[in-house]
PDB file of C-alpha atoms in Angstrom:
ATOM      1  CA  MET A 118      -9.349  34.881 -12.076  1.00 78.00           C
ATOM      2  CA  LEU A 119      -6.053  36.434 -13.113  1.00 82.00           C
ATOM      3  CA  ARG A 120      -2.877  35.870 -11.122  1.00 83.00           C
ATOM      4  CA  MET A 121       0.318  37.658 -12.072  1.00 81.00           C
ATOM      5  CA  PHE A 122       3.846  36.750 -11.052  1.00 81.00           C
ATOM      6  CA  LYS A 123       7.098  38.642 -11.524  1.00 83.00           C
ATOM      7  CA  VAL A 124      10.749  38.028 -10.756  1.00 81.00           C
ATOM      8  CA  GLN A 125      12.321  39.647  -7.720  1.00 80.00           C
ATOM      9  CA  GLY A 126      15.998  38.804  -7.578  1.00 75.00           C
ATOM     10  CA  ASN A 127      16.073  35.282  -8.977  1.00 76.00           C
ATOM     11  CA  ALA A 128      12.848  34.146  -7.281  1.00 82.00           C
ATOM     12  CA  LEU A 129       9.349  34.233  -8.684  1.00 81.00           C
ATOM     13  CA  ARG A 130       6.897  36.283  -6.584  1.00 84.00           C
ATOM     14  CA  GLU A 131       3.159  36.817  -6.914  1.00 79.00           C
ATOM     15  CA  ASP A 132       1.967  40.371  -7.538  1.00 77.00           C
ATOM     16  CA  LYS A 133      -0.433  40.910  -4.638  1.00 73.00           C
ATOM     17  CA  GLN A 134      -1.867  44.235  -5.904  1.00 63.00           C
ATOM     18  CA  PRO A 135      -2.433  43.876  -9.644  1.00 58.00           C
ATOM     19  CA  ASP A 136      -5.742  45.786  -9.554  1.00 57.00           C
ATOM     20  CA  GLU A 137      -4.127  49.184  -8.933  1.00 57.00           C
ATOM     21  CA  ASN A 138      -2.694  49.268 -12.438  1.00 66.00           C
ATOM     22  CA  THR A 139      -3.652  46.130 -14.299  1.00 69.00           C
ATOM     23  CA  ARG A 140      -2.028  47.213 -17.543  1.00 70.00           C
ATOM     24  CA  LEU A 141       1.285  47.868 -15.814  1.00 74.00           C
ATOM     25  CA  ALA A 142       1.025  44.615 -13.852  1.00 72.00           C
ATOM     26  CA  LEU A 143       0.409  42.653 -17.056  1.00 75.00           C
ATOM     27  CA  ASN A 144       3.366  44.326 -18.731  1.00 77.00           C
ATOM     28  CA  ASN A 145       5.720  43.565 -15.795  1.00 78.00           C
ATOM     29  CA  ALA A 146       4.505  40.023 -15.188  1.00 81.00           C
ATOM     30  CA  LEU A 147       6.701  37.067 -16.110  1.00 85.00           C
ATOM     31  CA  TRP A 148       3.776  34.699 -15.697  1.00 84.00           C
ATOM     32  CA  ILE A 149       0.073  35.477 -16.188  1.00 85.00           C
ATOM     33  CA  ASP A 150      -2.161  32.669 -14.940  1.00 84.00           C
ATOM     34  CA  ALA A 151      -5.746  32.914 -16.220  1.00 85.00           C
ATOM     35  CA  ARG A 152      -7.935  30.425 -14.404  1.00 85.00           C
ATOM     36  CA  GLU A 153     -11.470  30.396 -15.806  1.00 84.00           C
ATOM     37  CA  PRO A 154     -11.176  34.062 -16.841  1.00 78.00           C
ATOM     38  CA  SER A 155     -14.338  36.130 -16.909  1.00 82.00           C
ATOM     39  CA  ASP A 156     -15.441  37.912 -20.061  1.00 82.00           C
ATOM     40  CA  GLU A 157     -13.932  41.186 -18.779  1.00 83.00           C
ATOM     41  CA  GLU A 158     -10.613  39.519 -17.915  1.00 80.00           C
ATOM     42  CA  ARG A 159     -10.532  37.706 -21.251  1.00 81.00           C
ATOM     43  CA  GLU A 160     -11.204  40.955 -23.111  1.00 83.00           C
ATOM     44  CA  GLU A 161      -8.477  42.712 -21.139  1.00 81.00           C
ATOM     45  CA  LEU A 162      -5.963  39.985 -21.977  1.00 79.00           C
ATOM     46  CA  ASN A 163      -7.023  39.996 -25.623  1.00 79.00           C
ATOM     47  CA  THR A 164      -6.400  43.740 -25.763  1.00 79.00           C
ATOM     48  CA  PHE A 165      -3.031  43.376 -24.049  1.00 76.00           C
ATOM     49  CA  LEU A 166      -1.881  40.497 -26.272  1.00 74.00           C
ATOM     50  CA  ARG A 167      -3.520  41.950 -29.398  1.00 74.00           C
ATOM     51  CA  ALA A 168      -4.837  38.476 -30.065  1.00 71.00           C
ATOM     52  CA  GLU A 169      -7.674  36.178 -29.072  1.00 73.00           C
ATOM     53  CA  LEU A 170      -7.185  33.806 -26.133  1.00 71.00           C
ATOM     54  CA  PRO A 171      -8.025  30.199 -27.040  1.00 69.00           C
ATOM     55  CA  GLU A 172     -11.524  29.048 -26.136  1.00 67.00           C
ATOM     56  CA  SER A 173     -12.178  25.804 -24.251  1.00 62.00           C
ATOM     57  CA  GLU A 174     -13.196  23.901 -27.385  1.00 61.00           C
ATOM     58  CA  ASP A 175     -10.003  25.043 -29.142  1.00 59.00           C
ATOM     59  CA  VAL A 176      -7.853  23.961 -26.199  1.00 59.00           C
ATOM     60  CA  GLU A 177      -9.370  20.454 -26.216  1.00 59.00           C
ATOM     61  CA  GLU A 178      -8.491  19.782 -29.885  1.00 61.00           C
ATOM     62  CA  ILE A 179      -6.410  16.608 -30.268  1.00 58.00           C
ATOM     63  CA  GLU A 180      -4.763  17.330 -33.626  1.00 62.00           C
ATOM     64  CA  PHE A 181      -1.042  18.005 -33.327  1.00 56.00           C
ATOM     65  CA  SER A 182      -1.281  21.161 -35.435  1.00 62.00           C
ATOM     66  CA  ALA A 183      -3.962  22.548 -33.097  1.00 70.00           C
ATOM     67  CA  ARG A 184      -2.059  21.760 -29.891  1.00 80.00           C
ATOM     68  CA  TYR A 185       1.489  22.802 -30.821  1.00 84.00           C
ATOM     69  CA  PHE A 186       2.172  25.739 -33.120  1.00 86.00           C
ATOM     70  CA  GLN A 187       3.880  29.115 -33.367  1.00 85.00           C
ATOM     71  CA  ASP A 188       2.393  32.369 -34.639  1.00 83.00           C
ATOM     72  CA  SER A 189       2.880  36.101 -34.223  1.00 81.00           C
ATOM     73  CA  VAL A 190       1.635  35.949 -30.619  1.00 82.00           C
ATOM     74  CA  GLY A 191       4.135  33.333 -29.480  1.00 84.00           C
ATOM     75  CA  ILE A 192       4.667  29.614 -29.051  1.00 88.00           C
ATOM     76  CA  HIS A 193       1.463  27.724 -28.230  1.00 88.00           C
ATOM     77  CA  VAL A 194       1.452  24.457 -26.278  1.00 89.00           C
ATOM     78  CA  HIS A 195      -1.781  22.770 -25.137  1.00 90.00           C
ATOM     79  CA  SER A 196      -0.879  20.089 -22.614  1.00 89.00           C
ATOM     80  CA  LEU A 197      -2.892  17.591 -20.556  1.00 90.00           C
ATOM     81  CA  PHE A 198      -2.661  17.781 -16.762  1.00 90.00           C
ATOM     82  CA  LEU A 199      -4.013  15.367 -14.180  1.00 89.00           C
ATOM     83  CA  ALA A 200      -7.014  16.663 -12.245  1.00 85.00           C
ATOM     84  CA  PRO A 201      -8.929  15.233  -9.266  1.00 79.00           C
ATOM     85  CA  GLY A 202     -12.170  13.493 -10.154  1.00 71.00           C
ATOM     86  CA  ASP A 203     -15.223  12.092  -8.409  1.00 70.00           C
ATOM     87  CA  SER A 204     -15.370   8.859  -6.382  1.00 70.00           C
ATOM     88  CA  GLY A 205     -11.618   8.347  -6.293  1.00 69.00           C
ATOM     89  CA  ARG A 206     -11.151   8.646 -10.050  1.00 78.00           C
ATOM     90  CA  HIS A 207      -8.886  11.115 -11.819  1.00 85.00           C
ATOM     91  CA  SER A 208      -9.655  13.200 -14.868  1.00 87.00           C
ATOM     92  CA  THR A 209      -7.591  15.272 -17.269  1.00 87.00           C
ATOM     93  CA  ALA A 210      -7.672  18.987 -18.004  1.00 87.00           C
ATOM     94  CA  THR A 211      -5.942  20.787 -20.857  1.00 87.00           C
ATOM     95  CA  VAL A 212      -3.856  23.868 -20.095  1.00 89.00           C
ATOM     96  CA  ALA A 213      -3.049  26.330 -22.867  1.00 89.00           C
ATOM     97  CA  PHE A 214       0.466  27.810 -22.655  1.00 90.00           C
ATOM     98  CA  ILE A 215       1.412  30.888 -24.659  1.00 88.00           C
ATOM     99  CA  LEU A 216       5.159  31.450 -24.507  1.00 88.00           C
ATOM    100  CA  GLN A 217       6.482  34.895 -25.437  1.00 86.00           C
ATOM    101  CA  ASP A 218       9.912  36.459 -25.143  1.00 84.00           C
ATOM    102  CA  LYS A 219       9.071  38.332 -21.931  1.00 86.00           C
ATOM    103  CA  ARG A 220       6.204  36.390 -20.387  1.00 85.00           C
ATOM    104  CA  LEU A 221       4.301  33.119 -20.120  1.00 89.00           C
ATOM    105  CA  ILE A 222       0.489  33.041 -20.224  1.00 88.00           C
ATOM    106  CA  THR A 223      -1.498  30.019 -19.025  1.00 88.00           C
ATOM    107  CA  VAL A 224      -5.221  29.582 -19.662  1.00 88.00           C
ATOM    108  CA  ARG A 225      -6.989  26.772 -17.809  1.00 85.00           C
ATOM    109  CA  ASP A 226     -10.231  25.565 -16.247  1.00 84.00           C
ATOM    110  CA  GLY A 227     -10.430  24.264 -12.697  1.00 80.00           C
ATOM    111  CA  ASP A 228      -7.914  24.122  -9.868  1.00 82.00           C
ATOM    112  CA  LEU A 229      -5.046  21.780 -10.734  1.00 86.00           C
ATOM    113  CA  ALA A 230      -2.706  20.302  -8.141  1.00 86.00           C
ATOM    114  CA  ASP A 231       0.389  21.200 -10.203  1.00 87.00           C
ATOM    115  CA  PHE A 232      -0.462  24.907 -10.230  1.00 86.00           C
ATOM    116  CA  ARG A 233      -1.514  24.873  -6.580  1.00 87.00           C
ATOM    117  CA  LEU A 234       1.823  23.316  -5.632  1.00 88.00           C
ATOM    118  CA  LEU A 235       3.701  25.805  -7.798  1.00 86.00           C
ATOM    119  CA  ARG A 236       2.000  28.724  -6.029  1.00 86.00           C
ATOM    120  CA  MET A 237       2.983  27.241  -2.667  1.00 88.00           C
ATOM    121  CA  ARG A 238       6.584  27.002  -3.848  1.00 86.00           C
ATOM    122  CA  VAL A 239       6.403  30.599  -5.080  1.00 85.00           C
ATOM    123  CA  ARG A 240       5.220  31.790  -1.666  1.00 84.00           C
ATOM    124  CA  ALA A 241       8.117  29.893  -0.088  1.00 83.00           C
ATOM    125  CA  GLY A 242      10.583  31.468  -2.534  1.00 81.00           C
ATOM    126  CA  GLN A 243      11.574  28.093  -4.006  1.00 84.00           C
ATOM    127  CA  VAL A 244      10.959  28.863  -7.695  1.00 82.00           C
ATOM    128  CA  ASN A 245      14.132  30.374  -9.121  1.00 83.00           C
ATOM    129  CA  VAL A 246      13.676  31.273 -12.774  1.00 81.00           C
ATOM    130  CA  THR A 247      15.158  33.923 -15.027  1.00 82.00           C
ATOM    131  CA  SER A 248      12.955  33.701 -18.117  1.00 86.00           C
ATOM    132  CA  PRO A 249       9.491  32.534 -19.203  1.00 88.00           C
ATOM    133  CA  GLN A 250      11.159  29.668 -21.080  1.00 89.00           C
ATOM    134  CA  ASP A 251      12.814  28.574 -17.842  1.00 88.00           C
ATOM    135  CA  LEU A 252       9.458  28.778 -16.045  1.00 87.00           C
ATOM    136  CA  LEU A 253       7.677  26.683 -18.682  1.00 90.00           C
ATOM    137  CA  VAL A 254      10.266  23.905 -18.479  1.00 90.00           C
ATOM    138  CA  THR A 255      10.054  24.081 -14.666  1.00 89.00           C
ATOM    139  CA  MET A 256       6.278  23.574 -14.882  1.00 91.00           C
ATOM    140  CA  PHE A 257       6.689  20.448 -16.990  1.00 92.00           C
ATOM    141  CA  GLU A 258       9.400  19.187 -14.656  1.00 92.00           C
ATOM    142  CA  GLN A 259       7.046  19.591 -11.695  1.00 91.00           C
ATOM    143  CA  LYS A 260       4.214  17.996 -13.671  1.00 92.00           C
ATOM    144  CA  VAL A 261       6.275  14.844 -14.192  1.00 93.00           C
ATOM    145  CA  GLU A 262       7.249  14.765 -10.499  1.00 92.00           C
ATOM    146  CA  ASN A 263       3.592  15.020  -9.501  1.00 92.00           C
ATOM    147  CA  LEU A 264       2.636  12.206 -11.890  1.00 93.00           C
ATOM    148  CA  ALA A 265       5.374  10.075 -10.330  1.00 93.00           C
ATOM    149  CA  ASP A 266       3.893  10.724  -6.863  1.00 92.00           C
ATOM    150  CA  VAL A 267       0.426   9.714  -8.065  1.00 91.00           C
ATOM    151  CA  LEU A 268       1.851   6.519  -9.575  1.00 93.00           C
ATOM    152  CA  GLU A 269       3.455   5.677  -6.237  1.00 93.00           C
ATOM    153  CA  ASP A 270       0.080   6.203  -4.571  1.00 92.00           C
ATOM    154  CA  ILE A 271      -1.586   3.887  -7.114  1.00 91.00           C
ATOM    155  CA  HIS A 272       1.087   1.246  -6.483  1.00 93.00           C
ATOM    156  CA  ARG A 273       0.472   1.483  -2.720  1.00 93.00           C
ATOM    157  CA  LYS A 274      -3.286   1.067  -3.216  1.00 92.00           C
ATOM    158  CA  LEU A 275      -2.643  -1.904  -5.511  1.00 92.00           C
ATOM    159  CA  GLU A 276      -0.676  -3.590  -2.722  1.00 92.00           C
ATOM    160  CA  GLU A 277      -3.694  -3.180  -0.438  1.00 90.00           C
ATOM    161  CA  VAL A 278      -6.027  -4.631  -3.067  1.00 90.00           C
ATOM    162  CA  SER A 279      -3.556  -7.470  -3.672  1.00 90.00           C
ATOM    163  CA  HIS A 280      -3.660  -8.373   0.027  1.00 88.00           C
ATOM    164  CA  MET A 281      -7.465  -8.182  -0.048  1.00 86.00           C
ATOM    165  CA  VAL A 282      -7.759 -10.490  -3.069  1.00 86.00           C
ATOM    166  CA  LEU A 283      -4.993 -13.019  -2.424  1.00 85.00           C
ATOM    167  CA  GLU A 284      -4.795 -13.232   1.379  1.00 83.00           C
ATOM    168  CA  ASP A 285      -7.942 -11.919   3.035  1.00 79.00           C
ATOM    169  CA  GLU A 286     -10.494 -14.750   2.937  1.00 75.00           C
ATOM    170  CA  GLU A 287     -13.291 -12.538   4.283  1.00 74.00           C
ATOM    171  CA  ALA A 288     -12.804  -9.689   1.795  1.00 75.00           C
ATOM    172  CA  GLU A 289     -15.619  -8.574  -0.483  1.00 82.00           C
ATOM    173  CA  LEU A 290     -14.310  -9.354  -3.960  1.00 82.00           C
ATOM    174  CA  GLU A 291     -16.876  -7.071  -5.600  1.00 84.00           C
ATOM    175  CA  ASP A 292     -15.291  -4.139  -3.733  1.00 87.00           C
ATOM    176  CA  ALA A 293     -11.882  -5.229  -5.017  1.00 86.00           C
ATOM    177  CA  ILE A 294     -13.140  -5.138  -8.615  1.00 88.00           C
ATOM    178  CA  ASP A 295     -14.520  -1.630  -8.064  1.00 89.00           C
ATOM    179  CA  GLN A 296     -11.183  -0.416  -6.681  1.00 89.00           C
ATOM    180  CA  LEU A 297      -9.237  -2.063  -9.499  1.00 90.00           C
ATOM    181  CA  ALA A 298     -11.472  -0.392 -12.092  1.00 90.00           C
ATOM    182  CA  LYS A 299     -10.786   3.033 -10.539  1.00 90.00           C
ATOM    183  CA  LEU A 300      -7.035   2.396 -10.350  1.00 91.00           C
ATOM    184  CA  GLU A 301      -6.941   1.214 -13.959  1.00 92.00           C
ATOM    185  CA  ASP A 302      -8.774   4.347 -15.070  1.00 91.00           C
ATOM    186  CA  SER A 303      -6.398   6.620 -13.117  1.00 91.00           C
ATOM    187  CA  ASN A 304      -3.355   4.775 -14.451  1.00 92.00           C
ATOM    188  CA  GLY A 305      -4.659   5.246 -17.979  1.00 92.00           C
ATOM    189  CA  LYS A 306      -5.135   8.981 -17.399  1.00 92.00           C
ATOM    190  CA  ILE A 307      -1.556   9.250 -16.096  1.00 93.00           C
ATOM    191  CA  ARG A 308      -0.192   7.400 -19.120  1.00 93.00           C
ATOM    192  CA  LEU A 309      -2.134   9.776 -21.379  1.00 92.00           C
ATOM    193  CA  CYS A 310      -0.600  12.783 -19.578  1.00 93.00           C
ATOM    194  CA  LEU A 311       2.881  11.272 -19.902  1.00 94.00           C
ATOM    195  CA  MET A 312       2.457  10.668 -23.627  1.00 93.00           C
ATOM    196  CA  ASP A 313       1.248  14.250 -24.053  1.00 91.00           C
ATOM    197  CA  THR A 314       4.252  15.514 -22.065  1.00 92.00           C
ATOM    198  CA  GLN A 315       6.589  13.662 -24.424  1.00 92.00           C
ATOM    199  CA  ARG A 316       5.038  15.453 -27.386  1.00 91.00           C
ATOM    200  CA  SER A 317       5.127  18.826 -25.605  1.00 91.00           C
ATOM    201  CA  ILE A 318       8.787  18.531 -24.614  1.00 92.00           C
ATOM    202  CA  SER A 319       9.783  17.379 -28.105  1.00 90.00           C
ATOM    203  CA  PHE A 320       8.021  20.416 -29.579  1.00 89.00           C
ATOM    204  CA  LEU A 321       9.648  22.801 -27.095  1.00 88.00           C
ATOM    205  CA  GLN A 322      13.110  21.386 -27.733  1.00 88.00           C
ATOM    206  CA  ARG A 323      12.868  22.553 -31.335  1.00 86.00           C
ATOM    207  CA  HIS A 324      12.218  26.125 -30.139  1.00 83.00           C
ATOM    208  CA  LEU A 325      14.666  26.284 -27.212  1.00 79.00           C
ATOM    209  CA  ARG A 326      17.835  25.316 -29.021  1.00 74.00           C
ATOM    210  CA  GLU A 327      19.694  28.449 -27.912  1.00 74.00           C
ATOM    211  CA  SER A 328      19.673  27.437 -24.232  1.00 75.00           C
ATOM    212  CA  PHE A 329      21.913  24.478 -23.446  1.00 81.00           C
ATOM    213  CA  GLU A 330      20.669  24.240 -19.836  1.00 84.00           C
ATOM    214  CA  LEU A 331      17.019  24.109 -20.854  1.00 85.00           C
ATOM    215  CA  GLN A 332      17.807  21.524 -23.520  1.00 88.00           C
ATOM    216  CA  GLU A 333      19.537  19.357 -20.919  1.00 90.00           C
ATOM    217  CA  THR A 334      16.612  19.755 -18.497  1.00 89.00           C
ATOM    218  CA  ALA A 335      14.203  18.816 -21.291  1.00 89.00           C
ATOM    219  CA  ARG A 336      16.222  15.671 -22.015  1.00 91.00           C
ATOM    220  CA  GLU A 337      16.112  14.731 -18.323  1.00 93.00           C
ATOM    221  CA  ILE A 338      12.354  15.215 -18.304  1.00 92.00           C
ATOM    222  CA  LYS A 339      11.995  12.912 -21.312  1.00 92.00           C
ATOM    223  CA  ARG A 340      14.139  10.271 -19.590  1.00 93.00           C
ATOM    224  CA  ASP A 341      11.927  10.511 -16.499  1.00 94.00           C
ATOM    225  CA  VAL A 342       8.833  10.206 -18.688  1.00 94.00           C
ATOM    226  CA  ASP A 343      10.229   7.060 -20.329  1.00 93.00           C
ATOM    227  CA  THR A 344      10.815   5.539 -16.896  1.00 94.00           C
ATOM    228  CA  LEU A 345       7.311   6.410 -15.729  1.00 94.00           C
ATOM    229  CA  MET A 346       5.808   4.992 -18.928  1.00 93.00           C
ATOM    230  CA  SER A 347       7.447   1.661 -18.079  1.00 94.00           C
ATOM    231  CA  HIS A 348       6.031   1.954 -14.566  1.00 94.00           C
ATOM    232  CA  THR A 349       2.506   2.494 -15.905  1.00 93.00           C
ATOM    233  CA  ALA A 350       2.913  -0.615 -18.102  1.00 94.00           C
ATOM    234  CA  PHE A 351       3.930  -2.590 -14.990  1.00 94.00           C
ATOM    235  CA  LEU A 352       0.897  -1.283 -13.101  1.00 93.00           C
ATOM    236  CA  PHE A 353      -1.395  -2.228 -15.997  1.00 93.00           C
ATOM    237  CA  ASP A 354      -0.029  -5.789 -15.871  1.00 93.00           C
ATOM    238  CA  LYS A 355      -0.507  -5.955 -12.096  1.00 93.00           C
ATOM    239  CA  ILE A 356      -4.051  -4.591 -12.342  1.00 92.00           C
ATOM    240  CA  ASN A 357      -4.929  -7.120 -15.054  1.00 92.00           C
ATOM    241  CA  PHE A 358      -3.458  -9.962 -12.962  1.00 92.00           C
ATOM    242  CA  LEU A 359      -5.451  -8.933  -9.895  1.00 90.00           C
ATOM    243  CA  MET A 360      -8.592  -8.458 -11.981  1.00 90.00           C
ATOM    244  CA  ASP A 361      -8.227 -11.964 -13.470  1.00 90.00           C
ATOM    245  CA  SER A 362      -7.511 -13.420 -10.012  1.00 89.00           C
ATOM    246  CA  THR A 363     -10.535 -11.689  -8.502  1.00 88.00           C
ATOM    247  CA  GLN A 364     -12.837 -12.926 -11.247  1.00 86.00           C
ATOM    248  CA  GLY A 365     -11.349 -16.411 -10.866  1.00 87.00           C
ATOM    249  CA  PHE A 366     -12.059 -16.467  -7.131  1.00 83.00           C
ATOM    250  CA  ILE A 367     -15.596 -15.218  -7.746  1.00 84.00           C
ATOM    251  CA  ASN A 368     -16.109 -18.013 -10.281  1.00 85.00           C
ATOM    252  CA  ILE A 369     -14.788 -20.569  -7.774  1.00 79.00           C
ATOM    253  CA  GLU A 370     -17.233 -19.311  -5.139  1.00 81.00           C
ATOM    254  CA  GLN A 371     -20.102 -19.487  -7.609  1.00 80.00           C
ATOM    255  CA  ASN A 372     -19.074 -23.000  -8.677  1.00 82.00           C
ATOM    256  CA  GLN A 373     -19.023 -24.059  -5.030  1.00 79.00           C
ATOM    257  CA  ILE A 374     -22.578 -22.834  -4.606  1.00 81.00           C
ATOM    258  CA  ILE A 375     -23.717 -24.565  -7.797  1.00 83.00           C
ATOM    259  CA  LYS A 376     -21.960 -27.761  -6.671  1.00 77.00           C
ATOM    260  CA  ILE A 377     -23.812 -27.703  -3.346  1.00 78.00           C
ATOM    261  CA  PHE A 378     -27.150 -27.348  -5.099  1.00 80.00           C
ATOM    262  CA  SER A 379     -26.262 -30.115  -7.561  1.00 79.00           C
ATOM    263  CA  ILE A 380     -25.262 -32.531  -4.795  1.00 77.00           C
ATOM    264  CA  ALA A 381     -28.354 -31.625  -2.779  1.00 78.00           C
ATOM    265  CA  ALA A 382     -30.476 -32.450  -5.825  1.00 80.00           C
ATOM    266  CA  MET A 383     -28.677 -35.795  -6.279  1.00 77.00           C
ATOM    267  CA  VAL A 384     -29.107 -36.654  -2.599  1.00 77.00           C
ATOM    268  CA  PHE A 385     -32.826 -35.941  -2.518  1.00 80.00           C
ATOM    269  CA  LEU A 386     -33.658 -37.374  -5.945  1.00 81.00           C
ATOM    270  CA  PRO A 387     -33.709 -41.116  -4.979  1.00 80.00           C
ATOM    271  CA  PRO A 388     -35.965 -40.543  -1.907  1.00 81.00           C
ATOM    272  CA  THR A 389     -38.257 -38.520  -4.147  1.00 82.00           C
ATOM    273  CA  VAL A 390     -38.510 -41.447  -6.562  1.00 80.00           C
ATOM    274  CA  VAL A 391     -39.380 -43.852  -3.731  1.00 76.00           C
ATOM    275  CA  ALA A 392     -41.936 -41.442  -2.272  1.00 79.00           C
ATOM    276  CA  SER A 393     -43.453 -40.915  -5.719  1.00 80.00           C
ATOM    277  CA  ALA A 394     -43.814 -44.656  -6.234  1.00 75.00           C
ATOM    278  CA  TYR A 395     -45.693 -45.094  -2.973  1.00 74.00           C
ATOM    279  CA  GLY A 396     -47.731 -41.965  -3.529  1.00 76.00           C
ATOM    280  CA  MET A 397     -49.445 -43.172  -6.715  1.00 76.00           C
ATOM    281  CA  ASN A 398     -53.237 -43.038  -6.614  1.00 74.00           C
ATOM    282  CA  PHE A 399     -53.958 -46.567  -7.901  1.00 72.00           C
ATOM    283  CA  GLU A 400     -56.521 -48.879  -6.364  1.00 70.00           C
ATOM    284  CA  TYR A 401     -54.030 -51.725  -6.006  1.00 73.00           C
ATOM    285  CA  ILE A 402     -50.409 -51.087  -4.934  1.00 71.00           C
ATOM    286  CA  PRO A 403     -48.218 -54.024  -3.873  1.00 72.00           C
ATOM    287  CA  HIS A 404     -47.678 -54.219  -0.087  1.00 69.00           C
ATOM    288  CA  SER A 405     -50.052 -51.300   0.474  1.00 69.00           C
ATOM    289  CA  ASP A 406     -51.714 -53.262   3.290  1.00 72.00           C
ATOM    290  CA  TRP A 407     -48.418 -54.412   4.813  1.00 74.00           C
ATOM    291  CA  LYS A 408     -48.092 -53.592   8.519  1.00 75.00           C
ATOM    292  CA  TYR A 409     -44.485 -52.410   8.251  1.00 77.00           C
ATOM    293  CA  GLY A 410     -44.741 -50.921   4.784  1.00 77.00           C
ATOM    294  CA  PHE A 411     -44.542 -47.289   5.918  1.00 77.00           C
ATOM    295  CA  VAL A 412     -41.444 -47.884   8.078  1.00 82.00           C
ATOM    296  CA  VAL A 413     -39.722 -49.805   5.296  1.00 80.00           C
ATOM    297  CA  ALA A 414     -40.511 -47.066   2.794  1.00 80.00           C
ATOM    298  CA  VAL A 415     -39.068 -44.390   5.114  1.00 83.00           C
ATOM    299  CA  LEU A 416     -35.933 -46.467   5.739  1.00 86.00           C
ATOM    300  CA  LEU A 417     -35.591 -47.030   1.986  1.00 82.00           C
ATOM    301  CA  MET A 418     -35.789 -43.286   1.352  1.00 82.00           C
ATOM    302  CA  LEU A 419     -33.174 -42.559   4.038  1.00 85.00           C
ATOM    303  CA  LEU A 420     -30.886 -45.229   2.662  1.00 85.00           C
ATOM    304  CA  SER A 421     -31.247 -43.917  -0.899  1.00 82.00           C
ATOM    305  CA  ALA A 422     -30.261 -40.453   0.378  1.00 81.00           C
ATOM    306  CA  VAL A 423     -27.281 -41.597   2.506  1.00 84.00           C
ATOM    307  CA  LEU A 424     -25.698 -43.791  -0.158  1.00 83.00           C
ATOM    308  CA  PRO A 425     -25.128 -40.965  -2.739  1.00 79.00           C
ATOM    309  CA  TYR A 426     -23.818 -38.677   0.036  1.00 79.00           C
ATOM    310  CA  TRP A 427     -21.376 -41.371   1.199  1.00 82.00           C
ATOM    311  CA  TYR A 428     -20.227 -41.971  -2.376  1.00 80.00           C
ATOM    312  CA  PHE A 429     -19.590 -38.260  -3.040  1.00 76.00           C
ATOM    313  CA  LYS A 430     -17.743 -37.952   0.253  1.00 78.00           C
ATOM    314  CA  ARG A 431     -15.535 -40.908  -0.598  1.00 79.00           C
ATOM    315  CA  LYS A 432     -14.674 -39.328  -3.955  1.00 75.00           C
ATOM    316  CA  ASP A 433     -13.767 -36.018  -2.178  1.00 74.00           C
ATOM    317  CA  TRP A 434     -16.396 -34.195  -4.129  1.00 68.00           C
ATOM    318  CA  LEU A 435     -17.656 -32.561  -0.925  1.00 65.00           C
TER     319      LEU A 435
END
């Protein structure tokens, strides 16, 4: 799918009828958003740009030289964005930016929250840009704001898990471990996106030296990223603390169960010895013909069971 946006006044607006003259719409567009382009759309963009759009495997390269470079087509930046995942987990998706003098081209897979929010702001007339460079910096600024919102959501969920682990005596601790694992994974994905944003902004700063305003905005973004990186480190520490606490409580519960079985074995062991002694199949057993032998043996077994229980209770082992 191709979406094209152009500037009307100082606000960015979506071109609602690009199919009437696609070539003209591409030429007038300030921003061309290619989301999972078809073969026909990719060929059309390749013809327009006189270059090949990056393929998915090229976009996912991790080498710095493959993610940030400049050629005859423009400035290329491949940046990680946070994407929704399955079962409450997040994932990452790489977006390829091609920055030219007159337009910005984005190539991506999937529907990302940052781009969805940007389109909503465009429809509301809230995106005021004058150049593709301004738009690119605005996208990274919004990306960092969205990551900050997700971190706040993770912190809120951690507070709920903290209450579950430390205060709720009836909580299922296995569920807490599952939630902590998901939050740790999401926090790691956010930290990865923040680190990638640092590299992207540093690369762009070297190519946007002519604009003082964009340089200042880029510096503010980097300061925000540094703050959020510290926040992710704090969340990692909190997650590790809750994970250790949860495992500790689980171990205590398991030790309590093992202790009960151990004490039960100690309580019933002496009566078992007495019963075994009187259950031997010998022809002659002392007092086997005694009238009160059975009653005495039963009382002896009860006494041998009560005495260990009383001793453990006195020692506060129960």
